[in-house]
PDB file of C-alpha atoms in Angstrom:
ATOM      1  CA  MET N   1      67.591 -58.182 -49.513  1.00 46.00           C
ATOM      2  CA  GLU N   2      67.305 -61.919 -48.870  1.00 51.00           C
ATOM      3  CA  LYS N   3      65.306 -61.526 -45.671  1.00 62.00           C
ATOM      4  CA  ASN N   4      63.196 -58.907 -43.948  1.00 80.00           C
ATOM      5  CA  ILE N   5      65.185 -56.879 -41.449  1.00 89.00           C
ATOM      6  CA  LYS N   6      63.992 -54.634 -38.637  1.00 94.00           C
ATOM      7  CA  VAL N   7      65.821 -51.513 -37.494  1.00 96.00           C
ATOM      8  CA  LYS N   8      65.607 -49.044 -34.631  1.00 96.00           C
ATOM      9  CA  ILE N   9      66.623 -45.418 -35.208  1.00 97.00           C
ATOM     10  CA  VAL N  10      68.563 -43.558 -32.513  1.00 96.00           C
ATOM     11  CA  CYS N  11      68.901 -39.817 -33.175  1.00 94.00           C
ATOM     12  CA  LYS N  12      68.783 -36.509 -31.321  1.00 89.00           C
ATOM     13  CA  THR N  13      65.530 -35.224 -32.829  1.00 86.00           C
ATOM     14  CA  THR N  14      63.762 -36.777 -35.834  1.00 89.00           C
ATOM     15  CA  ALA N  15      65.069 -38.361 -39.015  1.00 93.00           C
ATOM     16  CA  PRO N  16      62.342 -38.025 -41.698  1.00 93.00           C
ATOM     17  CA  GLU N  17      64.813 -38.421 -44.583  1.00 94.00           C
ATOM     18  CA  LEU N  18      66.124 -41.696 -43.122  1.00 95.00           C
ATOM     19  CA  GLU N  19      62.609 -42.926 -42.357  1.00 95.00           C
ATOM     20  CA  THR N  20      61.613 -42.242 -45.989  1.00 95.00           C
ATOM     21  CA  ILE N  21      64.543 -44.261 -47.311  1.00 94.00           C
ATOM     22  CA  LEU N  22      63.661 -47.170 -45.010  1.00 95.00           C
ATOM     23  CA  SER N  23      59.976 -47.025 -45.975  1.00 94.00           C
ATOM     24  CA  ASP N  24      60.795 -46.920 -49.704  1.00 93.00           C
ATOM     25  CA  ASN N  25      62.847 -50.096 -49.253  1.00 93.00           C
ATOM     26  CA  ASN N  26      60.244 -51.885 -47.093  1.00 92.00           C
ATOM     27  CA  ILE N  27      62.477 -51.899 -44.023  1.00 94.00           C
ATOM     28  CA  GLU N  28      60.448 -51.994 -40.810  1.00 94.00           C
ATOM     29  CA  ILE N  29      61.202 -49.622 -37.918  1.00 95.00           C
ATOM     30  CA  SER N  30      60.802 -51.620 -34.714  1.00 94.00           C
ATOM     31  CA  ASP N  31      61.567 -51.587 -30.986  1.00 90.00           C
ATOM     32  CA  SER N  32      62.733 -55.210 -31.387  1.00 92.00           C
ATOM     33  CA  PRO N  33      65.330 -54.591 -34.099  1.00 94.00           C
ATOM     34  CA  ASP N  34      67.970 -56.671 -35.824  1.00 94.00           C
ATOM     35  CA  ILE N  35      70.097 -53.536 -36.237  1.00 95.00           C
ATOM     36  CA  ILE N  36      70.234 -50.184 -34.462  1.00 96.00           C
ATOM     37  CA  ILE N  37      70.871 -47.230 -36.769  1.00 97.00           C
ATOM     38  CA  ALA N  38      72.599 -44.316 -35.046  1.00 96.00           C
ATOM     39  CA  TYR N  39      71.832 -41.212 -37.115  1.00 96.00           C
ATOM     40  CA  GLY N  40      73.997 -38.266 -36.097  1.00 94.00           C
ATOM     41  CA  GLY N  41      77.576 -37.807 -34.957  1.00 90.00           C
ATOM     42  CA  ASP N  42      79.878 -39.824 -32.746  1.00 88.00           C
ATOM     43  CA  GLY N  43      77.929 -38.904 -29.586  1.00 88.00           C
ATOM     44  CA  THR N  44      74.787 -40.450 -31.075  1.00 92.00           C
ATOM     45  CA  ALA N  45      76.771 -43.556 -32.062  1.00 92.00           C
ATOM     46  CA  LEU N  46      78.103 -43.959 -28.509  1.00 89.00           C
ATOM     47  CA  HIS N  47      74.576 -43.560 -27.137  1.00 89.00           C
ATOM     48  CA  ALA N  48      73.319 -46.262 -29.516  1.00 92.00           C
ATOM     49  CA  ILE N  49      76.124 -48.630 -28.499  1.00 90.00           C
ATOM     50  CA  ASN N  50      75.174 -48.051 -24.871  1.00 85.00           C
ATOM     51  CA  ILE N  51      71.546 -48.966 -25.674  1.00 88.00           C
ATOM     52  CA  SER N  52      72.765 -52.097 -27.474  1.00 89.00           C
ATOM     53  CA  ASN N  53      74.882 -53.206 -24.519  1.00 82.00           C
ATOM     54  CA  LYS N  54      71.940 -52.819 -22.131  1.00 81.00           C
ATOM     55  CA  ALA N  55      69.646 -54.963 -24.303  1.00 81.00           C
ATOM     56  CA  ASP N  56      68.963 -58.636 -23.573  1.00 81.00           C
ATOM     57  CA  LYS N  57      71.268 -59.486 -26.460  1.00 84.00           C
ATOM     58  CA  THR N  58      73.890 -57.356 -28.162  1.00 84.00           C
ATOM     59  CA  ILE N  59      72.397 -55.634 -31.225  1.00 92.00           C
ATOM     60  CA  PRO N  60      74.715 -54.501 -34.047  1.00 94.00           C
ATOM     61  CA  VAL N  61      74.966 -50.729 -34.466  1.00 95.00           C
ATOM     62  CA  LEU N  62      75.255 -48.998 -37.851  1.00 95.00           C
ATOM     63  CA  ALA N  63      76.364 -45.370 -37.501  1.00 95.00           C
ATOM     64  CA  ILE N  64      75.268 -42.943 -40.232  1.00 96.00           C
ATOM     65  CA  ARG N  65      76.519 -39.360 -40.246  1.00 93.00           C
ATOM     66  CA  THR N  66      74.071 -36.490 -40.655  1.00 92.00           C
ATOM     67  CA  PRO N  67      75.123 -33.666 -43.022  1.00 86.00           C
ATOM     68  CA  GLU N  68      75.875 -31.259 -40.164  1.00 84.00           C
ATOM     69  CA  SER N  69      77.803 -33.779 -38.041  1.00 84.00           C
ATOM     70  CA  LEU N  70      81.453 -34.733 -37.813  1.00 75.00           C
ATOM     71  CA  GLY N  71      82.170 -38.348 -37.089  1.00 75.00           C
ATOM     72  CA  PHE N  72      85.033 -40.776 -36.623  1.00 78.00           C
ATOM     73  CA  ILE N  73      82.690 -43.641 -35.731  1.00 83.00           C
ATOM     74  CA  SER N  74      79.907 -42.357 -37.988  1.00 85.00           C
ATOM     75  CA  ASP N  75      81.894 -42.520 -41.208  1.00 83.00           C
ATOM     76  CA  ILE N  76      79.160 -43.117 -43.817  1.00 91.00           C
ATOM     77  CA  ASP N  77      76.452 -40.757 -45.052  1.00 93.00           C
ATOM     78  CA  LEU N  78      72.904 -41.320 -46.297  1.00 93.00           C
ATOM     79  CA  GLU N  79      73.951 -41.728 -49.945  1.00 93.00           C
ATOM     80  CA  GLN N  80      76.411 -44.462 -49.035  1.00 95.00           C
ATOM     81  CA  PHE N  81      73.763 -46.105 -46.865  1.00 95.00           C
ATOM     82  CA  LYS N  82      71.257 -46.116 -49.736  1.00 93.00           C
ATOM     83  CA  SER N  83      73.715 -47.907 -52.008  1.00 93.00           C
ATOM     84  CA  ALA N  84      74.342 -50.524 -49.309  1.00 92.00           C
ATOM     85  CA  ILE N  85      70.683 -51.315 -48.597  1.00 93.00           C
ATOM     86  CA  PRO N  86      70.508 -54.350 -50.962  1.00 90.00           C
ATOM     87  CA  SER N  87      73.128 -56.103 -48.825  1.00 89.00           C
ATOM     88  CA  LEU N  88      71.983 -54.759 -45.445  1.00 90.00           C
ATOM     89  CA  ALA N  89      70.727 -58.141 -44.237  1.00 88.00           C
ATOM     90  CA  ASN N  90      74.110 -59.711 -44.945  1.00 89.00           C
ATOM     91  CA  TYR N  91      75.977 -57.431 -42.577  1.00 88.00           C
ATOM     92  CA  LYS N  92      79.225 -58.341 -40.849  1.00 90.00           C
ATOM     93  CA  THR N  93      80.066 -57.081 -37.378  1.00 90.00           C
ATOM     94  CA  LYS N  94      83.333 -55.719 -36.028  1.00 86.00           C
ATOM     95  CA  ASN N  95      84.205 -56.146 -32.377  1.00 86.00           C
ATOM     96  CA  ILE N  96      85.727 -53.159 -30.593  1.00 86.00           C
ATOM     97  CA  THR N  97      87.750 -52.870 -27.402  1.00 89.00           C
ATOM     98  CA  THR N  98      85.706 -51.576 -24.471  1.00 90.00           C
ATOM     99  CA  LEU N  99      86.409 -50.718 -20.847  1.00 93.00           C
ATOM    100  CA  GLU N 100      84.547 -52.479 -18.044  1.00 91.00           C
ATOM    101  CA  VAL N 101      84.252 -49.959 -15.252  1.00 91.00           C
ATOM    102  CA  SER N 102      83.317 -50.949 -11.712  1.00 90.00           C
ATOM    103  CA  ILE N 103      82.257 -48.011  -9.541  1.00 84.00           C
ATOM    104  CA  ASN N 104      80.803 -48.521  -6.058  1.00 78.00           C
ATOM    105  CA  ASN N 105      79.946 -52.146  -6.982  1.00 81.00           C
ATOM    106  CA  LYS N 106      78.122 -50.988 -10.117  1.00 83.00           C
ATOM    107  CA  THR N 107      79.509 -51.975 -13.510  1.00 85.00           C
ATOM    108  CA  GLN N 108      79.358 -49.781 -16.611  1.00 85.00           C
ATOM    109  CA  LEU N 109      80.802 -50.157 -20.086  1.00 87.00           C
ATOM    110  CA  ALA N 110      82.782 -47.433 -21.848  1.00 92.00           C
ATOM    111  CA  VAL N 111      83.465 -47.496 -25.588  1.00 92.00           C
ATOM    112  CA  ASN N 112      85.627 -44.361 -25.813  1.00 93.00           C
ATOM    113  CA  ASP N 113      86.948 -43.504 -22.389  1.00 95.00           C
ATOM    114  CA  ILE N 114      86.408 -42.840 -18.719  1.00 95.00           C
ATOM    115  CA  ASN N 115      87.361 -39.547 -17.128  1.00 95.00           C
ATOM    116  CA  LEU N 116      88.182 -38.942 -13.467  1.00 95.00           C
ATOM    117  CA  SER N 117      87.898 -35.239 -12.658  1.00 95.00           C
ATOM    118  CA  GLY N 118      86.732 -32.795 -10.034  1.00 93.00           C
ATOM    119  CA  THR N 119      83.057 -32.111  -9.459  1.00 87.00           C
ATOM    120  CA  ILE N 120      83.879 -28.413  -9.970  1.00 86.00           C
ATOM    121  CA  PRO N 121      86.686 -26.949 -12.139  1.00 85.00           C
ATOM    122  CA  ARG N 122      89.590 -27.426  -9.719  1.00 89.00           C
ATOM    123  CA  SER N 123      92.529 -29.772  -9.227  1.00 94.00           C
ATOM    124  CA  ILE N 124      92.038 -33.127  -7.532  1.00 96.00           C
ATOM    125  CA  LYS N 125      94.406 -35.598  -5.857  1.00 96.00           C
ATOM    126  CA  PHE N 126      94.378 -39.322  -6.635  1.00 96.00           C
ATOM    127  CA  ASN N 127      96.393 -42.555  -6.637  1.00 96.00           C
ATOM    128  CA  ILE N 128      96.682 -44.945  -9.568  1.00 96.00           C
ATOM    129  CA  TYR N 129      97.308 -48.691  -9.162  1.00 97.00           C
ATOM    130  CA  HIS N 130      98.302 -50.978 -12.044  1.00 96.00           C
ATOM    131  CA  ASN N 131      97.437 -54.656 -11.463  1.00 96.00           C
ATOM    132  CA  SER N 132      97.268 -53.939  -7.690  1.00 90.00           C
ATOM    133  CA  THR N 133     100.722 -52.276  -7.659  1.00 96.00           C
ATOM    134  CA  MET N 134     101.055 -48.566  -6.998  1.00 96.00           C
ATOM    135  CA  LEU N 135     101.833 -46.835 -10.296  1.00 95.00           C
ATOM    136  CA  LEU N 136     101.450 -43.153  -9.381  1.00 95.00           C
ATOM    137  CA  LYS N 137     101.008 -41.753  -5.877  1.00 95.00           C
ATOM    138  CA  LYS N 138      99.246 -38.555  -4.871  1.00 95.00           C
ATOM    139  CA  VAL N 139      98.880 -37.168  -8.385  1.00 96.00           C
ATOM    140  CA  ILE N 140      97.588 -33.591  -8.415  1.00 95.00           C
ATOM    141  CA  GLY N 141      95.960 -32.253 -11.553  1.00 95.00           C
ATOM    142  CA  ASP N 142      92.703 -31.999 -13.470  1.00 95.00           C
ATOM    143  CA  GLY N 143      92.325 -35.792 -13.461  1.00 96.00           C
ATOM    144  CA  VAL N 144      93.065 -38.794 -15.630  1.00 97.00           C
ATOM    145  CA  ILE N 145      91.611 -40.234 -18.846  1.00 97.00           C
ATOM    146  CA  ILE N 146      91.632 -43.954 -19.644  1.00 97.00           C
ATOM    147  CA  ALA N 147      90.886 -44.575 -23.315  1.00 97.00           C
ATOM    148  CA  THR N 148      90.324 -47.443 -25.730  1.00 95.00           C
ATOM    149  CA  PRO N 149      91.953 -47.458 -29.201  1.00 94.00           C
ATOM    150  CA  LEU N 150      88.739 -45.952 -30.595  1.00 91.00           C
ATOM    151  CA  GLY N 151      88.561 -43.363 -27.821  1.00 92.00           C
ATOM    152  CA  SER N 152      92.240 -42.499 -28.107  1.00 94.00           C
ATOM    153  CA  THR N 153      91.329 -40.107 -30.950  1.00 90.00           C
ATOM    154  CA  ALA N 154      88.887 -38.186 -28.749  1.00 90.00           C
ATOM    155  CA  TYR N 155      89.452 -36.558 -25.333  1.00 93.00           C
ATOM    156  CA  ASN N 156      92.691 -38.515 -24.872  1.00 95.00           C
ATOM    157  CA  LEU N 157      94.194 -36.924 -27.992  1.00 93.00           C
ATOM    158  CA  SER N 158      93.054 -33.445 -26.932  1.00 93.00           C
ATOM    159  CA  ALA N 159      94.817 -33.968 -23.593  1.00 93.00           C
ATOM    160  CA  GLY N 160      98.074 -34.843 -25.361  1.00 93.00           C
ATOM    161  CA  GLY N 161      97.750 -38.646 -25.319  1.00 95.00           C
ATOM    162  CA  PRO N 162      98.802 -40.939 -28.191  1.00 95.00           C
ATOM    163  CA  ILE N 163      96.576 -42.496 -30.843  1.00 94.00           C
ATOM    164  CA  LEU N 164      96.420 -46.261 -30.331  1.00 93.00           C
ATOM    165  CA  MET N 165      96.451 -48.563 -33.360  1.00 83.00           C
ATOM    166  CA  THR N 166      96.531 -51.870 -31.449  1.00 82.00           C
ATOM    167  CA  ASN N 167      94.543 -53.583 -28.729  1.00 86.00           C
ATOM    168  CA  ASN N 168      95.902 -51.535 -25.856  1.00 94.00           C
ATOM    169  CA  ILE N 169      94.422 -48.987 -23.511  1.00 96.00           C
ATOM    170  CA  CYS N 170      95.903 -45.586 -22.775  1.00 96.00           C
ATOM    171  CA  LEU N 171      96.134 -43.823 -19.419  1.00 97.00           C
ATOM    172  CA  THR N 172      96.685 -40.079 -19.844  1.00 97.00           C
ATOM    173  CA  LEU N 173      97.101 -37.608 -16.996  1.00 97.00           C
ATOM    174  CA  ASN N 174      95.077 -34.450 -17.534  1.00 95.00           C
ATOM    175  CA  ASN N 175      97.173 -31.354 -16.741  1.00 93.00           C
ATOM    176  CA  PRO N 176      99.286 -32.960 -13.991  1.00 93.00           C
ATOM    177  CA  HIS N 177     101.189 -30.594 -11.702  1.00 89.00           C
ATOM    178  CA  SER N 178     104.178 -32.726 -10.766  1.00 78.00           C
ATOM    179  CA  HIS N 179     104.468 -35.803 -13.006  1.00 79.00           C
ATOM    180  CA  LYS N 180     106.648 -35.519 -16.089  1.00 78.00           C
ATOM    181  CA  LYS N 181     105.474 -38.759 -17.708  1.00 80.00           C
ATOM    182  CA  HIS N 182     102.145 -37.889 -19.271  1.00 89.00           C
ATOM    183  CA  SER N 183     100.744 -41.123 -20.785  1.00 95.00           C
ATOM    184  CA  TYR N 184     101.004 -44.882 -20.301  1.00 95.00           C
ATOM    185  CA  VAL N 185     100.065 -47.486 -22.914  1.00 96.00           C
ATOM    186  CA  LEU N 186      98.955 -50.734 -21.260  1.00 95.00           C
ATOM    187  CA  PRO N 187      97.619 -54.159 -22.391  1.00 94.00           C
ATOM    188  CA  ILE N 188      93.828 -54.463 -22.550  1.00 92.00           C
ATOM    189  CA  SER N 189      93.892 -57.349 -20.057  1.00 92.00           C
ATOM    190  CA  ASP N 190      95.338 -55.185 -17.271  1.00 94.00           C
ATOM    191  CA  THR N 191      93.418 -53.774 -14.326  1.00 95.00           C
ATOM    192  CA  ILE N 192      93.652 -50.136 -13.292  1.00 96.00           C
ATOM    193  CA  ILE N 193      92.397 -48.863  -9.937  1.00 95.00           C
ATOM    194  CA  LEU N 194      91.756 -45.155  -9.428  1.00 95.00           C
ATOM    195  CA  GLU N 195      91.633 -44.012  -5.800  1.00 95.00           C
ATOM    196  CA  ALA N 196      90.262 -40.524  -5.256  1.00 94.00           C
ATOM    197  CA  LEU N 197      91.921 -38.698  -2.356  1.00 95.00           C
ATOM    198  CA  THR N 198      89.654 -35.666  -2.782  1.00 94.00           C
ATOM    199  CA  THR N 199      86.040 -35.361  -3.946  1.00 93.00           C
ATOM    200  CA  ALA N 200      85.828 -36.324  -7.628  1.00 94.00           C
ATOM    201  CA  GLU N 201      83.543 -37.815 -10.250  1.00 93.00           C
ATOM    202  CA  ILE N 202      83.738 -40.487 -12.948  1.00 92.00           C
ATOM    203  CA  VAL N 203      82.149 -39.978 -16.378  1.00 92.00           C
ATOM    204  CA  CYS N 204      81.935 -42.774 -18.977  1.00 91.00           C
ATOM    205  CA  ASP N 205      81.951 -41.752 -22.673  1.00 91.00           C
ATOM    206  CA  GLY N 206      81.062 -38.172 -21.778  1.00 88.00           C
ATOM    207  CA  ARG N 207      77.576 -39.184 -20.564  1.00 81.00           C
ATOM    208  CA  ALA N 208      76.925 -36.473 -17.992  1.00 72.00           C
ATOM    209  CA  GLN N 209      73.654 -38.131 -17.024  1.00 66.00           C
ATOM    210  CA  ASP N 210      75.568 -41.252 -15.920  1.00 71.00           C
ATOM    211  CA  LYS N 211      78.321 -39.527 -13.954  1.00 79.00           C
ATOM    212  CA  ILE N 212      79.025 -40.910 -10.496  1.00 82.00           C
ATOM    213  CA  ASP N 213      80.288 -38.742  -7.638  1.00 85.00           C
ATOM    214  CA  LEU N 214      83.117 -40.227  -5.582  1.00 84.00           C
ATOM    215  CA  GLN N 215      84.101 -39.441  -2.017  1.00 82.00           C
ATOM    216  CA  PRO N 216      87.719 -39.842  -0.890  1.00 82.00           C
TER     217      PRO N 216
END
């Protein structure tokens, strides 16, 4: 490598095999990193991206898949990482579409999706506005998922939504009772307002610890 580079490891438990590779290549593990390495599956990668976004400056995230993990974001393994180490300092970044979510005057970022659902397993009622215009009124169902192109392959796909290949966002109703149209593909610049008419909660990227309860 042309310059010394510092990395931070984000993983569920420990990563001795990754630490050994870094040590053998004189790569410093630091809390003030140039790159964050997410070692695990897609959940670990999303957690690392969340850490990056909360830092004083955005830190690039490199997602490496562990042998027991499945990953769409984490699409390289340790062997591929080892072969790439000589050029690690010359990395290039790729920007991804994210959702800016404002809840009770608090803003969060979602990389995959946001999910409006009930606080217990039961149907909820809600309105959906698109650019301040009523789109769907008094929807009854399990909730609604709003997904990025990256997140369209996750919960959105499981709920019957489409896979997005362009810079759009997808709004997918989750088990609606009375609406025949299931999904809407919208431009990324649009604004969506979700109005809960019954008690509900919002979860960003499946982070249960960050869920926010909403009152009607």
